[in-house]
């Protein structure tokens, strides 16, 4: 009993240290995203702004109207994408499950392409709902196709095929648009936090406030699903219904991000893996909040890198996360194959 108490205390201590370090990194990156750029805002100026003192008008406008909403969007989007990754991976018992690989991102992007190219008179606040319809439908198609006794690799292959099909439809839709529409959609499809303002923050905030806590409440269900369908059903869990509910929440989270920022790839794949490796546990009660923190740090750091890598030019953050995430995914697959 005493040994068990020592183990628990050590585990809590390590978890607390990890969260403290992660929070420190997040604060540093958040502050850096506010001061770095043209014009450069000094740390002293930023502190004076926070304390309510008068500063140069240009610094105040740059921080309050350009950089701060962008950093908040990165915080919320990174958190929501990471949580989506945990939900999908645990509910489908597949560590490669993610919105990019099961058709969800492509479905949401398809709906956004229709709205943008055909200039549908739909309120900006309703864009996340329409993106959700596209993402949820494509996700259901993949799940419906994989309801049989398919291997996990087959599940991902079906998702990849659906994503490729929807990607082709998006290209067709873009080709039907005007020159301005083509440029706008190509920029949107790369995923970017550039030019995001308080309107985007207000549009994303309700989804963040409602569905982020809701995701945390289903940690116990995720732990049961990880035991396998038969074991979960034996404990009274309606597996298929719960799985659809989790897909519903996950797609809502990622669709609201896509509607505001475009498809930002592989945060949802990387953050849960990093959380599990650092914590050395699959317990969803710990993995969910940890992955959320890692996701916000990853997207904040990637966005800062996207701004500085080819300064004064800026590349879309979605391209950077896809390049890095795709490379890590390839390494992961090669290692897993070699371990078999």
mmCIF file of C-alpha atoms in Angstrom:
data_model
loop_
_atom_site.group_PDB
_atom_site.id
_atom_site.type_symbol
_atom_site.label_atom_id
_atom_site.label_comp_id
_atom_site.label_asym_id
_atom_site.label_seq_id
_atom_site.Cartn_x
_atom_site.Cartn_y
_atom_site.Cartn_z
ATOM 1 C CA UNK A 1 0.000 0.000 0.000
ATOM 2 C CA UNK A 2 2.807 2.381 0.916
ATOM 3 C CA UNK A 3 4.623 1.545 -2.342
ATOM 4 C CA UNK A 4 1.451 2.307 -4.308
ATOM 5 C CA UNK A 5 1.077 5.685 -2.576
ATOM 6 C CA UNK A 6 4.687 6.550 -3.428
ATOM 7 C CA UNK A 7 4.107 5.629 -7.101
ATOM 8 C CA UNK A 8 0.948 7.773 -7.212
ATOM 9 C CA UNK A 9 2.745 10.735 -5.616
ATOM 10 C CA UNK A 10 5.631 10.426 -8.067
ATOM 11 C CA UNK A 11 3.188 10.255 -10.971
ATOM 12 C CA UNK A 12 1.334 13.366 -9.771
ATOM 13 C CA UNK A 13 4.633 15.184 -9.241
ATOM 14 C CA UNK A 14 5.877 14.368 -12.764
ATOM 15 C CA UNK A 15 2.540 15.372 -14.264
ATOM 16 C CA UNK A 16 2.562 18.679 -12.381
ATOM 17 C CA UNK A 17 6.131 19.423 -13.512
ATOM 18 C CA UNK A 18 5.227 18.598 -17.111
ATOM 19 C CA UNK A 19 2.176 20.884 -17.083
ATOM 20 C CA UNK A 20 4.212 23.675 -15.475
ATOM 21 C CA UNK A 21 6.924 23.417 -18.143
ATOM 22 C CA UNK A 22 4.321 23.274 -20.923
ATOM 23 C CA UNK A 23 2.511 26.308 -19.526
ATOM 24 C CA UNK A 24 5.806 28.219 -19.320
ATOM 25 C CA UNK A 25 6.642 27.406 -22.950
ATOM 26 C CA UNK A 26 3.133 28.456 -23.973
ATOM 27 C CA UNK A 27 3.427 31.814 -22.172
ATOM 28 C CA UNK A 28 6.834 32.468 -23.782
ATOM 29 C CA UNK A 29 5.511 31.639 -27.271
ATOM 30 C CA UNK A 30 2.354 33.678 -26.724
ATOM 31 C CA UNK A 31 4.412 36.691 -25.629
ATOM 32 C CA UNK A 32 6.843 36.215 -28.526
ATOM 33 C CA UNK A 33 3.969 36.171 -31.023
ATOM 34 C CA UNK A 34 2.871 39.574 -29.699
ATOM 35 C CA UNK A 35 6.240 41.328 -29.852
ATOM 36 C CA UNK A 36 8.023 39.787 -32.873
ATOM 37 C CA UNK A 37 7.377 41.242 -36.302
ATOM 38 C CA UNK A 38 7.378 44.572 -38.065
ATOM 39 C CA UNK A 39 7.181 46.801 -36.151
ATOM 40 C CA UNK A 40 8.964 45.127 -33.247
ATOM 41 C CA UNK A 41 7.283 45.742 -29.878
ATOM 42 C CA UNK A 42 9.640 45.630 -26.906
ATOM 43 C CA UNK A 43 8.885 43.601 -23.792
ATOM 44 C CA UNK A 44 8.736 46.804 -21.728
ATOM 45 C CA UNK A 45 6.159 48.265 -24.116
ATOM 46 C CA UNK A 46 4.086 45.096 -23.885
ATOM 47 C CA UNK A 47 4.200 45.175 -20.075
ATOM 48 C CA UNK A 48 3.153 48.834 -20.124
ATOM 49 C CA UNK A 49 0.213 47.955 -22.386
ATOM 50 C CA UNK A 50 -0.878 45.162 -20.061
ATOM 51 C CA UNK A 51 -0.670 47.478 -17.059
ATOM 52 C CA UNK A 52 -2.844 50.055 -18.856
ATOM 53 C CA UNK A 53 -0.194 52.702 -19.490
ATOM 54 C CA UNK A 54 -0.106 54.855 -22.618
ATOM 55 C CA UNK A 55 2.146 53.579 -25.409
ATOM 56 C CA UNK A 56 2.738 54.446 -29.055
ATOM 57 C CA UNK A 57 -0.457 54.264 -31.098
ATOM 58 C CA UNK A 58 1.122 52.030 -33.758
ATOM 59 C CA UNK A 59 2.278 49.501 -31.138
ATOM 60 C CA UNK A 60 -1.151 49.445 -29.556
ATOM 61 C CA UNK A 61 -2.901 48.837 -32.882
ATOM 62 C CA UNK A 62 -0.439 46.160 -34.032
ATOM 63 C CA UNK A 63 -0.718 44.195 -30.780
ATOM 64 C CA UNK A 64 -4.430 44.612 -30.023
ATOM 65 C CA UNK A 65 -5.867 44.399 -33.530
ATOM 66 C CA UNK A 66 -3.441 42.113 -35.405
ATOM 67 C CA UNK A 67 -1.214 39.945 -33.218
ATOM 68 C CA UNK A 68 -3.405 39.308 -30.159
ATOM 69 C CA UNK A 69 -6.440 37.897 -32.033
ATOM 70 C CA UNK A 70 -4.064 35.798 -34.135
ATOM 71 C CA UNK A 71 -2.408 34.346 -31.013
ATOM 72 C CA UNK A 72 -5.803 33.631 -29.413
ATOM 73 C CA UNK A 73 -6.968 31.883 -32.590
ATOM 74 C CA UNK A 74 -3.785 29.772 -32.492
ATOM 75 C CA UNK A 75 -4.458 28.887 -28.843
ATOM 76 C CA UNK A 76 -8.054 27.831 -29.458
ATOM 77 C CA UNK A 77 -7.413 26.085 -32.791
ATOM 78 C CA UNK A 78 -4.407 24.111 -31.509
ATOM 79 C CA UNK A 79 -6.379 22.991 -28.461
ATOM 80 C CA UNK A 80 -9.429 21.950 -30.491
ATOM 81 C CA UNK A 81 -7.407 20.076 -33.110
ATOM 82 C CA UNK A 82 -5.434 18.184 -30.459
ATOM 83 C CA UNK A 83 -8.592 17.177 -28.591
ATOM 84 C CA UNK A 84 -10.129 15.988 -31.858
ATOM 85 C CA UNK A 85 -7.105 13.758 -32.386
ATOM 86 C CA UNK A 86 -7.486 12.130 -28.965
ATOM 87 C CA UNK A 87 -11.227 11.606 -29.473
ATOM 88 C CA UNK A 88 -10.835 9.955 -32.868
ATOM 89 C CA UNK A 89 -7.792 7.852 -31.980
ATOM 90 C CA UNK A 90 -9.227 6.487 -28.738
ATOM 91 C CA UNK A 91 -12.787 5.960 -29.957
ATOM 92 C CA UNK A 92 -11.679 4.058 -33.072
ATOM 93 C CA UNK A 93 -8.741 2.370 -31.273
ATOM 94 C CA UNK A 94 -6.412 3.561 -34.013
ATOM 95 C CA UNK A 95 -3.471 5.865 -33.313
ATOM 96 C CA UNK A 96 -3.414 6.980 -36.951
ATOM 97 C CA UNK A 97 -7.007 8.209 -36.893
ATOM 98 C CA UNK A 98 -7.188 11.944 -37.477
ATOM 99 C CA UNK A 99 -9.391 14.398 -39.392
ATOM 100 C CA UNK A 100 -6.854 14.496 -42.246
ATOM 101 C CA UNK A 101 -6.783 10.713 -42.664
ATOM 102 C CA UNK A 102 -10.465 9.792 -42.273
ATOM 103 C CA UNK A 103 -11.951 12.359 -44.647
ATOM 104 C CA UNK A 104 -13.267 14.857 -42.079
ATOM 105 C CA UNK A 105 -10.996 17.757 -43.070
ATOM 106 C CA UNK A 106 -11.641 17.183 -46.785
ATOM 107 C CA UNK A 107 -15.405 17.102 -46.247
ATOM 108 C CA UNK A 108 -15.350 20.375 -44.316
ATOM 109 C CA UNK A 109 -13.066 21.985 -46.926
ATOM 110 C CA UNK A 110 -15.430 20.807 -49.680
ATOM 111 C CA UNK A 111 -18.344 22.669 -48.096
ATOM 112 C CA UNK A 112 -16.248 25.811 -47.600
ATOM 113 C CA UNK A 113 -15.193 25.671 -51.260
ATOM 114 C CA UNK A 114 -18.856 25.584 -52.359
ATOM 115 C CA UNK A 115 -19.720 28.566 -50.146
ATOM 116 C CA UNK A 116 -16.726 30.616 -51.301
ATOM 117 C CA UNK A 117 -16.671 29.904 -55.044
ATOM 118 C CA UNK A 118 -20.428 30.118 -55.606
ATOM 119 C CA UNK A 119 -20.782 33.148 -53.281
ATOM 120 C CA UNK A 120 -23.642 31.622 -51.318
ATOM 121 C CA UNK A 121 -25.384 34.269 -49.156
ATOM 122 C CA UNK A 122 -24.684 32.518 -45.854
ATOM 123 C CA UNK A 123 -23.778 34.305 -42.630
ATOM 124 C CA UNK A 124 -20.139 33.935 -41.567
ATOM 125 C CA UNK A 125 -21.307 32.668 -38.166
ATOM 126 C CA UNK A 126 -22.987 29.689 -39.885
ATOM 127 C CA UNK A 127 -19.868 28.602 -41.791
ATOM 128 C CA UNK A 128 -18.742 26.214 -39.004
ATOM 129 C CA UNK A 129 -22.122 24.438 -39.137
ATOM 130 C CA UNK A 130 -21.918 23.920 -42.891
ATOM 131 C CA UNK A 131 -18.305 22.778 -42.596
ATOM 132 C CA UNK A 132 -19.518 20.357 -39.913
ATOM 133 C CA UNK A 133 -22.126 18.901 -42.291
ATOM 134 C CA UNK A 134 -19.427 18.192 -44.875
ATOM 135 C CA UNK A 135 -16.962 16.775 -42.354
ATOM 136 C CA UNK A 136 -19.530 14.639 -40.512
ATOM 137 C CA UNK A 137 -20.942 13.216 -43.754
ATOM 138 C CA UNK A 138 -17.520 12.194 -45.058
ATOM 139 C CA UNK A 139 -16.634 10.757 -41.644
ATOM 140 C CA UNK A 140 -19.832 8.684 -41.647
ATOM 141 C CA UNK A 141 -18.999 7.364 -45.120
ATOM 142 C CA UNK A 142 -15.603 6.170 -43.888
ATOM 143 C CA UNK A 143 -17.042 4.640 -40.714
ATOM 144 C CA UNK A 144 -19.890 2.985 -42.622
ATOM 145 C CA UNK A 145 -17.415 1.442 -45.041
ATOM 146 C CA UNK A 146 -15.288 0.156 -42.165
ATOM 147 C CA UNK A 147 -18.037 -1.348 -40.010
ATOM 148 C CA UNK A 148 -17.068 -4.862 -41.048
ATOM 149 C CA UNK A 149 -14.101 -6.808 -39.787
ATOM 150 C CA UNK A 150 -11.571 -4.543 -41.459
ATOM 151 C CA UNK A 151 -8.044 -4.073 -40.224
ATOM 152 C CA UNK A 152 -7.001 -0.698 -38.848
ATOM 153 C CA UNK A 153 -4.860 -0.071 -41.907
ATOM 154 C CA UNK A 154 -7.925 -0.632 -44.136
ATOM 155 C CA UNK A 155 -9.840 1.978 -42.122
ATOM 156 C CA UNK A 156 -7.142 4.561 -42.860
ATOM 157 C CA UNK A 157 -6.963 3.522 -46.528
ATOM 158 C CA UNK A 158 -10.708 4.096 -46.918
ATOM 159 C CA UNK A 159 -10.338 7.501 -45.263
ATOM 160 C CA UNK A 160 -7.464 8.390 -47.560
ATOM 161 C CA UNK A 161 -9.511 7.377 -50.611
ATOM 162 C CA UNK A 162 -12.472 9.506 -49.492
ATOM 163 C CA UNK A 163 -10.121 12.438 -48.813
ATOM 164 C CA UNK A 164 -8.588 12.088 -52.294
ATOM 165 C CA UNK A 165 -12.041 11.974 -53.906
ATOM 166 C CA UNK A 166 -13.243 15.074 -52.048
ATOM 167 C CA UNK A 167 -9.944 16.833 -52.784
ATOM 168 C CA UNK A 168 -10.545 16.264 -56.498
ATOM 169 C CA UNK A 169 -14.057 17.701 -56.165
ATOM 170 C CA UNK A 170 -12.639 20.773 -54.429
ATOM 171 C CA UNK A 171 -10.224 21.320 -57.342
ATOM 172 C CA UNK A 172 -13.121 21.015 -59.807
ATOM 173 C CA UNK A 173 -15.147 23.573 -57.853
ATOM 174 C CA UNK A 174 -12.192 25.960 -57.686
ATOM 175 C CA UNK A 175 -11.696 25.662 -61.460
ATOM 176 C CA UNK A 176 -15.281 26.853 -61.944
ATOM 177 C CA UNK A 177 -14.656 30.052 -59.998
ATOM 178 C CA UNK A 178 -13.353 33.451 -61.012
ATOM 179 C CA UNK A 179 -9.690 34.422 -60.738
ATOM 180 C CA UNK A 180 -10.158 36.067 -57.342
ATOM 181 C CA UNK A 181 -12.019 33.013 -56.044
ATOM 182 C CA UNK A 182 -9.208 30.713 -57.168
ATOM 183 C CA UNK A 183 -6.562 32.706 -55.319
ATOM 184 C CA UNK A 184 -8.725 32.999 -52.220
ATOM 185 C CA UNK A 185 -9.512 29.268 -52.094
ATOM 186 C CA UNK A 186 -5.934 28.152 -52.739
ATOM 187 C CA UNK A 187 -4.799 30.371 -49.862
ATOM 188 C CA UNK A 188 -7.623 29.020 -47.679
ATOM 189 C CA UNK A 189 -6.770 25.375 -48.419
ATOM 190 C CA UNK A 190 -3.184 25.826 -47.220
ATOM 191 C CA UNK A 191 -4.428 26.752 -43.732
ATOM 192 C CA UNK A 192 -3.321 30.082 -42.339
ATOM 193 C CA UNK A 193 -3.708 32.333 -39.306
ATOM 194 C CA UNK A 194 -2.748 35.456 -41.261
ATOM 195 C CA UNK A 195 -5.270 38.334 -41.241
ATOM 196 C CA UNK A 196 -7.332 36.722 -38.508
ATOM 197 C CA UNK A 197 -9.115 39.320 -36.393
ATOM 198 C CA UNK A 198 -11.585 39.615 -33.529
ATOM 199 C CA UNK A 199 -14.449 38.574 -35.824
ATOM 200 C CA UNK A 200 -12.784 35.188 -36.287
ATOM 201 C CA UNK A 201 -12.151 34.963 -32.534
ATOM 202 C CA UNK A 202 -15.824 35.648 -31.835
ATOM 203 C CA UNK A 203 -16.890 33.082 -34.418
ATOM 204 C CA UNK A 204 -14.655 30.334 -32.994
ATOM 205 C CA UNK A 205 -15.097 31.123 -29.287
ATOM 206 C CA UNK A 206 -18.592 29.610 -28.735
ATOM 207 C CA UNK A 207 -17.507 26.266 -30.208
ATOM 208 C CA UNK A 208 -14.357 26.325 -28.070
ATOM 209 C CA UNK A 209 -16.244 27.156 -24.859
ATOM 210 C CA UNK A 210 -18.943 24.517 -25.369
ATOM 211 C CA UNK A 211 -17.185 21.529 -26.898
ATOM 212 C CA UNK A 212 -13.749 21.671 -25.268
ATOM 213 C CA UNK A 213 -15.173 21.048 -21.760
ATOM 214 C CA UNK A 214 -17.658 18.539 -23.244
ATOM 215 C CA UNK A 215 -14.710 16.573 -24.638
ATOM 216 C CA UNK A 216 -13.037 16.442 -21.238
ATOM 217 C CA UNK A 217 -16.188 14.946 -19.721
ATOM 218 C CA UNK A 218 -16.041 11.838 -21.900
ATOM 219 C CA UNK A 219 -12.556 10.737 -20.761
ATOM 220 C CA UNK A 220 -14.051 7.769 -18.877
ATOM 221 C CA UNK A 221 -15.902 6.649 -22.015
ATOM 222 C CA UNK A 222 -12.679 6.832 -24.028
ATOM 223 C CA UNK A 223 -10.920 4.658 -21.462
ATOM 224 C CA UNK A 224 -13.710 2.072 -21.754
ATOM 225 C CA UNK A 225 -13.549 2.079 -25.560
ATOM 226 C CA UNK A 226 -9.813 1.420 -25.396
ATOM 227 C CA UNK A 227 -10.598 -1.923 -23.718
ATOM 228 C CA UNK A 228 -12.246 -3.113 -26.937
ATOM 229 C CA UNK A 229 -15.844 -3.195 -28.156
ATOM 230 C CA UNK A 230 -16.818 -6.414 -26.370
ATOM 231 C CA UNK A 231 -15.357 -5.331 -23.023
ATOM 232 C CA UNK A 232 -17.012 -1.902 -23.298
ATOM 233 C CA UNK A 233 -20.386 -3.455 -24.177
ATOM 234 C CA UNK A 234 -19.994 -5.829 -21.252
ATOM 235 C CA UNK A 235 -19.802 -2.774 -18.987
ATOM 236 C CA UNK A 236 -23.054 -1.443 -20.397
ATOM 237 C CA UNK A 237 -21.654 1.010 -22.944
ATOM 238 C CA UNK A 238 -23.621 1.377 -26.227
ATOM 239 C CA UNK A 239 -20.468 1.369 -28.335
ATOM 240 C CA UNK A 240 -21.775 2.402 -31.769
ATOM 241 C CA UNK A 241 -23.973 5.193 -30.366
ATOM 242 C CA UNK A 242 -21.152 6.552 -28.227
ATOM 243 C CA UNK A 243 -18.731 6.338 -31.137
ATOM 244 C CA UNK A 244 -21.072 8.415 -33.323
ATOM 245 C CA UNK A 245 -21.446 10.966 -30.500
ATOM 246 C CA UNK A 246 -17.661 11.244 -30.175
ATOM 247 C CA UNK A 247 -17.347 11.633 -33.951
ATOM 248 C CA UNK A 248 -20.027 14.348 -33.752
ATOM 249 C CA UNK A 249 -18.076 16.318 -31.130
ATOM 250 C CA UNK A 250 -14.722 15.801 -32.856
ATOM 251 C CA UNK A 251 -16.038 16.916 -36.239
ATOM 252 C CA UNK A 252 -17.665 19.997 -34.697
ATOM 253 C CA UNK A 253 -14.326 20.962 -33.155
ATOM 254 C CA UNK A 254 -12.258 20.531 -36.318
ATOM 255 C CA UNK A 255 -14.931 21.964 -38.644
ATOM 256 C CA UNK A 256 -15.136 25.204 -36.690
ATOM 257 C CA UNK A 257 -11.343 25.522 -36.978
ATOM 258 C CA UNK A 258 -11.417 24.844 -40.722
ATOM 259 C CA UNK A 259 -14.222 27.378 -41.255
ATOM 260 C CA UNK A 260 -12.096 30.098 -39.646
ATOM 261 C CA UNK A 261 -8.509 29.132 -40.535
ATOM 262 C CA UNK A 262 -8.631 26.536 -43.286
ATOM 263 C CA UNK A 263 -7.372 22.952 -42.866
ATOM 264 C CA UNK A 264 -4.318 22.958 -40.564
ATOM 265 C CA UNK A 265 -2.936 19.468 -40.813
ATOM 266 C CA UNK A 266 -1.353 16.977 -38.416
ATOM 267 C CA UNK A 267 -1.690 18.907 -35.129
ATOM 268 C CA UNK A 268 -4.488 16.459 -34.292
ATOM 269 C CA UNK A 269 -2.209 13.534 -35.117
ATOM 270 C CA UNK A 270 0.974 14.704 -33.385
ATOM 271 C CA UNK A 271 -0.342 16.197 -30.123
ATOM 272 C CA UNK A 272 -1.962 12.978 -28.764
ATOM 273 C CA UNK A 273 1.138 10.917 -29.628
ATOM 274 C CA UNK A 274 3.431 13.402 -27.893
ATOM 275 C CA UNK A 275 1.147 13.485 -24.852
ATOM 276 C CA UNK A 276 1.116 9.688 -24.523
ATOM 277 C CA UNK A 277 4.879 9.395 -24.954
ATOM 278 C CA UNK A 278 5.634 12.124 -22.420
ATOM 279 C CA UNK A 279 3.132 10.855 -19.844
ATOM 280 C CA UNK A 280 3.798 7.152 -20.588
ATOM 281 C CA UNK A 281 0.105 6.427 -20.164
ATOM 282 C CA UNK A 282 -3.014 5.958 -22.299
ATOM 283 C CA UNK A 283 -5.319 7.293 -19.569
ATOM 284 C CA UNK A 284 -7.662 9.774 -21.299
ATOM 285 C CA UNK A 285 -8.113 11.756 -18.057
ATOM 286 C CA UNK A 286 -4.457 12.797 -18.388
ATOM 287 C CA UNK A 287 -3.966 12.578 -22.153
ATOM 288 C CA UNK A 288 -6.848 14.931 -23.080
ATOM 289 C CA UNK A 289 -5.709 18.050 -21.138
ATOM 290 C CA UNK A 290 -2.051 17.354 -21.887
ATOM 291 C CA UNK A 291 -2.668 16.966 -25.616
ATOM 292 C CA UNK A 292 -4.732 20.184 -25.545
ATOM 293 C CA UNK A 293 -1.797 22.055 -24.031
ATOM 294 C CA UNK A 294 0.661 20.498 -26.501
ATOM 295 C CA UNK A 295 -1.639 21.325 -29.431
ATOM 296 C CA UNK A 296 -1.801 25.012 -28.516
ATOM 297 C CA UNK A 297 1.986 25.120 -28.060
ATOM 298 C CA UNK A 298 2.579 23.346 -31.393
ATOM 299 C CA UNK A 299 0.331 25.694 -33.362
ATOM 300 C CA UNK A 300 1.639 28.827 -31.656
ATOM 301 C CA UNK A 301 5.219 27.717 -32.322
ATOM 302 C CA UNK A 302 4.468 26.689 -35.912
ATOM 303 C CA UNK A 303 2.736 29.996 -36.627
ATOM 304 C CA UNK A 304 5.683 31.935 -35.215
ATOM 305 C CA UNK A 305 8.059 29.843 -37.343
ATOM 306 C CA UNK A 306 5.883 30.411 -40.425
ATOM 307 C CA UNK A 307 6.164 34.170 -39.849
ATOM 308 C CA UNK A 308 9.927 34.169 -39.299
ATOM 309 C CA UNK A 309 11.298 31.368 -41.495
ATOM 310 C CA UNK A 310 11.366 33.412 -44.718
ATOM 311 C CA UNK A 311 10.977 36.850 -43.137
ATOM 312 C CA UNK A 312 9.732 39.320 -44.377
ATOM 313 C CA UNK A 313 7.710 36.775 -46.415
ATOM 314 C CA UNK A 314 5.266 34.587 -44.546
ATOM 315 C CA UNK A 315 4.266 31.034 -45.414
ATOM 316 C CA UNK A 316 0.891 29.514 -44.428
ATOM 317 C CA UNK A 317 1.175 27.657 -41.138
ATOM 318 C CA UNK A 318 -0.822 24.745 -42.576
ATOM 319 C CA UNK A 319 1.954 24.018 -45.067
ATOM 320 C CA UNK A 320 4.544 23.961 -42.292
ATOM 321 C CA UNK A 321 2.530 21.647 -40.026
ATOM 322 C CA UNK A 322 1.820 19.324 -42.968
ATOM 323 C CA UNK A 323 5.500 19.091 -43.948
ATOM 324 C CA UNK A 324 6.627 18.429 -40.370
ATOM 325 C CA UNK A 325 3.654 16.251 -39.430
ATOM 326 C CA UNK A 326 3.808 14.236 -42.640
ATOM 327 C CA UNK A 327 7.495 13.541 -42.083
ATOM 328 C CA UNK A 328 6.902 12.410 -38.505
ATOM 329 C CA UNK A 329 3.993 10.216 -39.639
ATOM 330 C CA UNK A 330 6.252 8.552 -42.195
ATOM 331 C CA UNK A 331 8.913 7.890 -39.541
ATOM 332 C CA UNK A 332 6.237 6.502 -37.227
ATOM 333 C CA UNK A 333 4.946 4.113 -39.904
ATOM 334 C CA UNK A 334 8.450 2.914 -40.809
ATOM 335 C CA UNK A 335 9.306 2.268 -37.135
ATOM 336 C CA UNK A 336 6.053 0.431 -36.542
ATOM 337 C CA UNK A 337 6.651 -1.743 -39.595
ATOM 338 C CA UNK A 338 10.221 -2.554 -38.490
ATOM 339 C CA UNK A 339 8.999 -3.535 -35.010
ATOM 340 C CA UNK A 340 6.621 -6.141 -36.398
#
